[in-house]
Every structure is written in C-alpha cells, then in structure tokens.
Amino acid sequence: MSLSSATTGGLTAGDALRVSSSDELVQMDELIVEQEAIMMVRTKESQRMREEAQSVLAGGVASSWQDAPPCAVWISHGKGSRIWDVDGFEYSDFHGGFGVGLAGHAHPAIVEAVQDRVTKATHFAQPTEDAIVVARELSKRFGLPLWRYNNSGTESTMDAFHLMRAATGRNKVIKVEGSYHGHHDAAQVSVYPSAEEAGSAAQPNSVPASTGIPNSMAQLTVIVPFGDLEAVELALAKHKGEIAGMILEPIMMNIGMIPPPAGYLADLKTLLHKHGAWLTFDEVKTGFGVAPGGATELLGVSPDLLCTAKAMAGGLPCGAIGGIPELMGLIADRTYEQVGTFNGNPLTMAAVRAMTQDVLTPDAYAHLDRLREAQVAGCEAVLKRYDLPGFVRAFGAKGAVIFTDRLENYRDFLNYDDQWGNVHWLYQHNGGVFLPPWGKCEQWTMSVQHTMDDVNRFVRNFETFASALRGGAAA
Ligand SMILES: Cc1ncc(COP(=O)(O)O)c(C=O)c1O
C-alpha cells in the first residue's frame, strides 16, 4: 500500500496545511505536531513492536540511532528502490540504511552472489579467492595499492588511528570538529559538542562525545575546524612532534554536506607531511557514493590511508582500509596487528565482488547522475518558487537540502535551525519517502534501482512541505 493512496486514520498530509498569510512562514512547531500525529496514526504496528521489544532490547531498538521522534519505524522488507514498514506502507528509500543502499534492495547480482556463496559455506577465518579480487577492485577505484578488511566504518577508522600512531610513534591525531568517524574512543570526540562545550572556533576544545569516553583519551584527539589550514598549522605547532596524522571526511557528510575549499585537501597533505604526519580520508560515506573512486577520485587528492565501509558490500556488513606501502607495510611486517575474526568473510567478499564488478558499473553511475540532476533541479525550483531559504548540495548518489544560507563548518551547523530538517523529514516520511532522521545532519542516498518515479515523489513531497510552510499557498 502506498501512502499517497492510503488513508491515515482520517488525516492526510493535505489536511495538515494551515492557511495563513502566504508571505509569512507557518510556525514549524505547529507543523511538527500535525505531522507527528499523522505518523503516529499510520505506524501502530511499529509502536506495538517497539513496546514488545522493550523487555528484551535495550531501549526497544537494535541501535540507538534507529530511534527518532516520534517513533522508531519497523521495516518488513524491501525490493528495488522501495521498502515496506510493518504497517504495510511503502516508501521510496532515500535513507539507504544510513548511506549503505547504493545497490537498492534485493539487487539480483547481490542476491545471486550471496546465494551462490552461502551454499559453499560462509566462514573459515581463512582467506578466500574473492579477497584478492576485491582488493584489486578497491586498488583500481581508489588508487591505493594495499588493502585489509574489517566489518564496519568504526573498525576502519580505528585501524587508521592505530596505523598512523604505529608509523610515527606519536599518540595524537587531528580530527575535524563535527565529524563522525564511528564509536571507538579516539573518534568519539567533538562529534556534536554544544556551543558552551566547544570553546573557541579557531582552536576548539576536545569534548568527549559520549559517556564512557575518558577525558584523558579525548585529549589525544586534537580538534580543528573544517577547511581551515591555518588551524591545522596552529595545532601542529602547539602539539609539536606529537601529531601522528589527521583524519577527515574529504566531503563532510554528518553535518549536512560540506565540500572542502579549493586546494584545501592537497595543501593539507603537504602540510601534514612537512610535520612528519599522515593523512587519512574517511570515505565510509563518500566512498563509492560520490564517484566510483569516492571523493579521492572526485576531488583528485590521494590520501595516505583511506577508510571505507557502508555501501561496499551491497547491504552486508563490511569495512576496508587501504593505503600506501609505508603505512600498510606495517601490517605486512606485523608491526601493527590488524585482526578480526570476520575480516574478509567469504559471504561479504562475494557481495563486494558483485557490488564492484556488476552493480556499480559506469552505466549505473550515469543513471545516478541523471537522477541526481533531476532531484536537485526539482528541489531548487521549489525553494525558488516558495522563496524559502537554503540551497541544495549533491554529489553522486548523495545530496541534501540545506535550509540556511551558509554551511561551511561545524559552527555554521550549530547556528542552523534544526526544525527545518525535522519538518521536511516528517513531510517526506508521511508522503512515502524514507529519509534518514535528524534532517540537518544527514543526506539522501539514491540507489542504482531508483527511477524518476522516486525522484518525482521526493520533489512532490518537497513541494507539499514548502506549500505548508507558506500556509498552503499554491505556487
Ligand atoms: C563518515 C563515517 N565514518 C564512520 C562511520 C562509522 O561507520 P559504522 O557505523 O559502520 O561503524 C560512519 C557512520 O555513519 C560515518 O558516517
């Protein structure tokens, strides 16, 4: 059942529109109350499952970020670009399981590869031939010669922190304020600090991002603003001889989307090397998603280490770290023990092989380009027609509407009213488009199985949202 044709207990998104003066924006908290009420009416079975889960799953969900207000949505199944929740509503999936979903759901090539492998057994903790094939594919895409596998983005960036330390004998690593690199100790610093905690914009404090992260550990992670070379220079001088390297997302993805200033990445690499420190790109989100060879290919700067995960295995859990011989050689000679029971698991390797060879083809990227261009043009036209603040940023399969005039770093993000993203998320959700929650943090992910129907649905919902903000005004 598609939401657009479904009744929602007598309420529809259209009923939620308030009439007011069309040149004034409707209060967003009113729209949130209305849209959350609609969502609560149509997610009864999700709510029942959540209730049932509370007694056995901590918090009633499998990961804390599966829970966003007003309720966690439980999913039944997916096919192509669509998913169905346990209440039977169909969505175009632009959430993509937090950016994993480049293949879409049940892609025939992934299904065939997994089915074939599963009958030949799925785990030995010994390498299989696909591990070589996949490493060659990764080398080709990202231009780095040596690879190892793990199981998640968290494990990949953890390996990168360790390797940069092992290579230099230094303990401190520079990280960008407002970036998320997974949930290990060294990365869980200044992810979303409050303005009070964050300190000066030029030399931000190192703020533990969660309970359980020792402050002494957090002090080993030195925080800088994104895109600011001088700040890195200052940090290198302040912690002279102590910095092992720097990790960053070449295009920041967890505070909306922020591309780097021109020349920043190349100059950063030169600067770090001058100080005997290394450069790691976290391409857990951008890898495969923004171009076949990730941001490394798109922006033309090659890091010393590259972390990827998410989309690479077509929906199975897998991560990888690649790099230059000076660093990856420390794994080869066992200076650094890069280990894991499930590393290079045959089932995930079979899926990555299919993903890199059969799913993410040049034609698939051309298809994603066409979809992105249409979606960006559609959203930009709506922003203009309804005179709403903001702009659209998109690269490859990923994009976001950013409802503020300036978003270049975390301090801009702190000043950006999150209600816009929240209301937009609710309108999309109630209109049958599944987006990641926390609208101002996340971005859409399209799959190779998405079509113009999905794009049109997204843009239609976006217009309904814009019109509601203008008190139901027609364009
Ligand atoms: C940029 C980035 N790095 C690392 C991670 C951690 O990945 P995982 O959740 O697979 O551990 C994420 C997760 O969202 C991410 O966005």
XYZ file of C-alpha atoms and ligand atoms in Angstrom, residues 65 97-100 151-157 179-184 187 247-249 251-254 282-286 307-310 317-319 442-443, ligand 1:
56
model
C 20.061 5.832 16.024
C 20.255 2.354 5.753
C 22.402 5.408 6.623
C 24.038 5.536 3.213
C 24.574 1.833 2.590
C 33.477 -5.186 9.408
C 32.386 -1.561 9.769
C 33.314 2.072 9.404
C 34.172 2.179 13.086
C 36.726 -0.600 12.692
C 38.198 1.051 9.592
C 38.823 4.407 11.245
C 32.739 14.927 12.108
C 31.633 11.405 12.986
C 34.095 8.567 12.359
C 32.387 5.795 14.323
C 32.099 4.980 18.004
C 35.584 3.967 19.166
C 36.906 9.122 17.245
C 41.571 12.049 9.777
C 38.779 13.793 7.925
C 35.891 13.228 5.581
C 33.383 15.938 1.891
C 31.798 16.314 5.329
C 28.671 14.183 5.477
C 27.401 14.127 9.026
C 37.284 8.671 5.985
C 35.346 7.606 2.890
C 32.870 5.477 4.807
C 30.074 7.581 3.306
C 31.702 9.162 0.267
C 38.707 4.034 5.201
C 35.573 2.738 3.573
C 32.575 0.606 4.596
C 28.783 1.159 4.288
C 28.483 -5.553 6.982
C 31.983 -4.907 5.687
C 34.725 -2.321 6.030
C 22.045 13.542 7.227
C 21.593 13.360 3.459
C 31.886 9.166 7.962
C 31.629 7.968 8.830
N 32.662 7.276 9.323
C 32.497 6.182 10.088
C 31.227 5.760 10.406
C 31.042 4.541 11.264
O 30.573 3.503 10.473
P 29.859 2.233 11.136
O 28.524 2.704 11.604
O 29.805 1.242 10.016
O 30.719 1.786 12.260
C 30.113 6.444 9.913
C 28.755 6.012 10.228
O 27.783 6.644 9.976
C 30.322 7.590 9.110
O 29.301 8.303 8.629
